[in-house]
Coordinates of C-alpha atoms in Angstrom, one line a residue:
Chain A
X1 CA -5.6 -12.8 13.1
X2 CA -5.4 -13.8 16.9
X3 CA -3.4 -10.6 18.3
X4 CA -5.5 -7.1 18.4
X5 CA -3.6 -4.1 17.4
X6 CA -2.3 -2.1 20.8
X7 CA -3.0 1.5 20.9
X8 CA -1.5 4.0 23.6
X9 CA -3.5 7.4 23.6
X10 CA -4.3 9.9 26.5
X11 CA -8.1 9.6 27.6
X12 CA -8.0 13.3 28.4
X13 CA -6.6 16.3 27.2
X14 CA -6.9 19.8 27.3
X15 CA -8.2 21.9 24.2
X16 CA -5.3 22.8 21.8
X17 CA -3.0 20.1 23.5
X18 CA -0.6 18.2 21.1
X19 CA -1.1 14.2 22.2
X20 CA 1.3 11.6 21.5
X21 CA -0.2 8.6 19.7
X22 CA 1.7 5.0 19.8
X23 CA 0.4 2.1 17.9
X24 CA 1.6 -1.6 17.6
X25 CA 0.0 -3.9 15.1
X26 CA 0.8 -7.7 15.3
X27 CA 2.0 -9.0 11.8
X28 CA 4.6 -10.9 10.6
X29 CA 5.9 -8.3 7.8
X30 CA 7.1 -11.2 5.4
X31 CA 9.6 -9.2 3.2
X32 CA 9.4 -11.3 0.3
X33 CA 13.1 -11.6 0.6
X34 CA 13.1 -14.8 2.4
X35 CA 13.6 -18.4 1.6
X36 CA 12.4 -21.3 3.2
X37 CA 14.4 -24.5 3.9
X38 CA 13.8 -25.7 0.4
X39 CA 14.9 -22.4 -1.2
X40 CA 11.6 -21.4 -2.3
X41 CA 11.2 -17.4 -1.8
X42 CA 8.4 -17.2 0.8
X43 CA 5.7 -14.7 -0.7
X44 CA 5.5 -11.1 0.4
X45 CA 2.8 -10.6 2.9
X46 CA 3.0 -7.2 4.7
X47 CA 0.8 -4.1 6.2
X48 CA 1.3 -1.7 3.3
X49 CA -0.7 1.1 4.9
X50 CA -1.7 2.8 8.1
X51 CA -4.2 5.5 8.4
X52 CA -5.6 7.7 11.1
X53 CA -8.7 9.8 11.6
X54 CA -10.1 12.1 14.1
X55 CA -13.8 12.4 14.1
X56 CA -13.6 11.5 10.2
X57 CA -10.8 13.8 9.5
X58 CA -7.6 12.5 8.0
X59 CA -4.7 13.1 10.9
X60 CA -2.0 10.8 9.7
X61 CA -1.3 8.0 7.5
X62 CA 2.1 5.9 6.2
X63 CA 2.8 3.7 3.4
X64 CA 4.8 0.9 5.0
X65 CA 7.5 -1.1 2.8
X66 CA 9.0 -4.6 3.5
X67 CA 11.8 -2.6 5.4
X68 CA 9.5 -2.0 8.2
X69 CA 10.1 -4.7 11.2
X70 CA 7.6 -7.2 12.2
X71 CA 4.8 -5.9 14.4
X72 CA 4.6 -2.4 12.9
X73 CA 5.4 0.4 15.6
X74 CA 4.2 4.0 14.5
X75 CA 4.5 6.8 16.9
X76 CA 3.2 10.3 16.0
X77 CA 1.2 13.4 17.1
X78 CA -2.2 15.0 17.0
X79 CA -3.4 18.4 18.1
X80 CA -6.9 18.0 19.7
X81 CA -9.6 20.7 19.8
X82 CA -12.4 18.9 20.7
X83 CA -13.5 15.5 22.2
X84 CA -14.0 12.8 19.7
X85 CA -12.7 9.6 18.5
X86 CA -9.8 8.2 16.7
X87 CA -10.1 5.6 14.1
X88 CA -7.0 3.3 13.1
X89 CA -6.8 1.0 10.0
X90 CA -4.0 -1.3 8.9
X91 CA -4.1 -2.8 5.6
X92 CA -2.7 -5.9 4.4
X93 CA -1.3 -7.1 1.0
X94 CA -4.1 -9.5 0.9
X95 CA -6.9 -6.6 1.4
X96 CA -7.6 -7.4 5.1
X97 CA -8.2 -4.2 6.8
X98 CA -7.8 -4.3 10.8
X99 CA -9.5 -1.6 12.3
X100 CA -9.4 -0.1 16.1
X101 CA -10.9 3.1 17.6
X102 CA -10.3 4.9 20.8
X103 CA -12.0 8.1 22.2
X104 CA -10.3 11.0 23.8
X105 CA -12.2 13.7 26.3
X106 CA -11.0 17.2 25.5
X107 CA -12.0 19.9 28.1
Chain B
X1 CA 64.2 1.7 -20.0
X2 CA 64.0 -0.6 -17.0
X3 CA 62.5 2.4 -14.8
X4 CA 59.7 2.9 -17.4
X5 CA 58.6 -0.7 -17.3
X6 CA 58.5 -0.9 -13.8
X7 CA 56.4 2.1 -13.9
X8 CA 54.0 0.7 -16.6
X9 CA 53.9 -2.4 -14.3
X10 CA 53.0 -0.5 -11.4
X11 CA 50.2 1.5 -13.5
X12 CA 48.8 -1.7 -14.9
X13 CA 48.7 -3.1 -11.1
X14 CA 47.0 0.0 -10.1
X15 CA 44.7 0.2 -12.9
X16 CA 43.8 -3.3 -12.2
X17 CA 43.2 -2.6 -8.6
X18 CA 41.0 0.2 -9.4
X19 CA 39.1 -1.9 -12.0
X20 CA 38.3 -4.5 -9.5
X21 CA 37.2 -2.0 -6.9
X22 CA 34.8 -0.3 -9.1
X23 CA 33.6 -3.7 -10.1
X24 CA 33.1 -4.3 -6.6
X25 CA 31.7 -1.3 -5.7
X26 CA 29.4 -0.9 -8.6
X27 CA 27.1 -3.5 -7.0
X28 CA 26.3 -1.2 -4.0
X29 CA 26.0 1.8 -6.2
X30 CA 23.1 0.0 -7.9
X31 CA 21.0 0.4 -4.6
X32 CA 22.1 4.1 -4.2
X33 CA 21.1 4.8 -7.6
X34 CA 17.6 3.1 -7.0
X35 CA 17.5 5.5 -3.9
X36 CA 18.2 8.3 -5.9
X37 CA 15.6 7.3 -8.2
X38 CA 13.1 6.9 -5.5
X39 CA 13.7 10.5 -4.3
X40 CA 13.8 12.0 -8.0
X41 CA 10.3 10.5 -8.5
X42 CA 9.2 11.7 -5.0
X43 CA 10.4 15.5 -5.8
X44 CA 9.5 15.3 -9.4
X45 CA 13.3 15.9 -10.0
X46 CA 13.7 19.0 -7.7
X47 CA 17.0 18.8 -5.8
X48 CA 16.2 19.0 -2.1
X49 CA 17.8 21.6 0.1
X50 CA 19.7 20.1 3.0
X51 CA 18.8 20.9 6.3
X52 CA 15.4 21.3 8.8
X53 CA 15.4 17.7 9.2
X54 CA 16.3 15.7 12.5
X55 CA 17.0 11.6 12.1
X56 CA 17.1 9.8 15.2
X57 CA 19.0 6.4 14.6
X58 CA 21.5 4.2 16.4
X59 CA 24.9 4.7 15.2
X60 CA 25.6 0.9 15.2
X61 CA 22.7 -1.4 15.2
X62 CA 23.6 -4.8 16.5
X63 CA 20.4 -6.3 15.1
X64 CA 19.2 -5.2 11.7
X65 CA 15.8 -7.1 12.1
X66 CA 14.5 -3.8 14.3
X67 CA 16.1 -0.7 14.5
X68 CA 14.4 2.4 16.1
X69 CA 14.0 5.5 13.6
X70 CA 12.5 8.7 14.6
X71 CA 12.2 11.7 12.0
X72 CA 11.2 15.2 12.8
X73 CA 11.0 18.1 10.5
X74 CA 11.5 21.5 11.6
X75 CA 8.1 23.4 10.2
X76 CA 5.0 25.8 11.3
X77 CA 2.3 22.8 10.8
X78 CA -0.1 25.5 10.1
X79 CA -3.1 25.4 7.5
X80 CA -1.1 27.0 4.6
X81 CA 2.4 25.9 5.5
X82 CA 2.9 22.3 6.8
X83 CA 5.2 19.2 5.9
X84 CA 2.8 17.2 3.8
X85 CA 4.9 14.1 3.2
X86 CA 8.2 12.5 4.7
X87 CA 9.9 9.9 2.3
X88 CA 12.5 7.7 4.0
X89 CA 14.9 5.4 1.7
X90 CA 17.9 3.3 2.4
X91 CA 20.8 2.7 0.1
X92 CA 21.7 -0.9 1.4
X93 CA 18.5 -2.9 1.4
X94 CA 17.1 -5.2 -1.7
X95 CA 14.8 -2.3 -2.2
X96 CA 15.2 1.5 -1.3
X97 CA 11.7 2.2 0.1
X98 CA 11.4 2.2 3.8
X99 CA 8.3 4.4 4.6
X100 CA 6.7 7.5 3.5
X101 CA 4.5 9.5 6.1
X102 CA 1.9 11.7 5.5
X103 CA 1.1 14.8 7.7
X104 CA -1.8 17.5 8.0
X105 CA -1.7 20.5 10.0
X106 CA -3.7 18.5 12.7
X107 CA -0.5 16.4 13.0
X108 CA 0.8 19.6 15.0
X109 CA 4.4 18.5 14.7
X110 CA 6.0 16.8 11.5
X111 CA 7.1 14.0 13.6
X112 CA 7.0 10.2 13.7
X113 CA 8.6 7.2 14.8
X114 CA 8.8 3.5 13.9
X115 CA 11.1 0.4 13.5
X116 CA 13.0 -0.5 10.4
X117 CA 14.7 -3.4 8.9
X118 CA 18.5 -2.8 7.7
X119 CA 19.9 -5.6 5.6
X120 CA 23.7 -4.0 5.8
X121 CA 25.5 -0.9 6.8
X122 CA 23.9 2.0 4.8
X123 CA 22.8 5.7 4.7
X124 CA 19.3 6.3 5.5
X125 CA 18.0 9.3 3.5
X126 CA 14.9 11.2 4.5
X127 CA 13.2 13.9 2.1
X128 CA 10.4 16.2 3.2
X129 CA 7.7 17.9 1.1
X130 CA 5.9 20.8 2.2
X131 CA 2.5 22.1 1.3
X132 CA 4.4 25.0 -0.5
X133 CA 6.1 22.6 -2.8
X134 CA 9.8 23.0 -1.1
X135 CA 11.8 19.8 -0.6
X136 CA 14.2 19.4 2.2
X137 CA 16.7 16.5 2.7
X138 CA 19.0 14.9 5.5
X139 CA 20.8 11.6 5.5
X140 CA 22.6 9.3 8.6
X141 CA 24.8 6.4 8.3
X142 CA 23.9 3.3 10.3
X143 CA 26.7 0.6 10.8
X144 CA 24.9 -2.9 10.9
X145 CA 26.4 -5.7 12.7
X146 CA 23.8 -8.5 11.8
X147 CA 21.6 -7.6 8.8
X148 CA 17.9 -7.9 9.0
X149 CA 16.9 -9.6 5.8
X150 CA 17.0 -13.2 6.6
X151 CA 18.5 -15.9 4.6

């Protein structure tokens, strides 16, 4: 996969702040409902799971269905009490897991 | 006598029209039934209470391939009382499931946004589950100009 996931997270926050996290994973999200020009069904291939942890603790996750648009975008919130690292993982139908991480300084 | 036969003819006509209407609608209801089944599976058969949920969706989606969706649930999000899961289903796609969000008390807000596909004009139904086992629901109708499931 050529394109890396994109993250938008503040680099700094105050203790107890609620920070907004935006993620975008470049992916075709082939629904399994479309047919090619010969009338054959194009097999389903989607990102079916997304997870976010902070310092190893689960924060947010999502189970995605074919009704999620291509290049799945997810926006959500996290309350941060300490500095640390967000880790993100996107699981493809074929088992491939794409990961990304970003740190935040909490003062 | 003439009057009765006229009425019979009218009744027959109306019945025929009603039958064909049910037949046509039957196909659409199948998906609504599937959506209801997905919700029943999620709630374990409990009937969710209406309210507490705000759904942001355009009233008219010109392109069903990518429709912005935001969901937020009014909840304290404390360690012993938080929204743990939010199920989103549609009544007019080939399959009812859209997405399930899993929150934790660290989420701070039971709110998330994504972009969804809509094959046709339909109701989007959101069901929230709390850590205490309560269920809430809300729905919104989206009109779709060009469906987003390809050919």
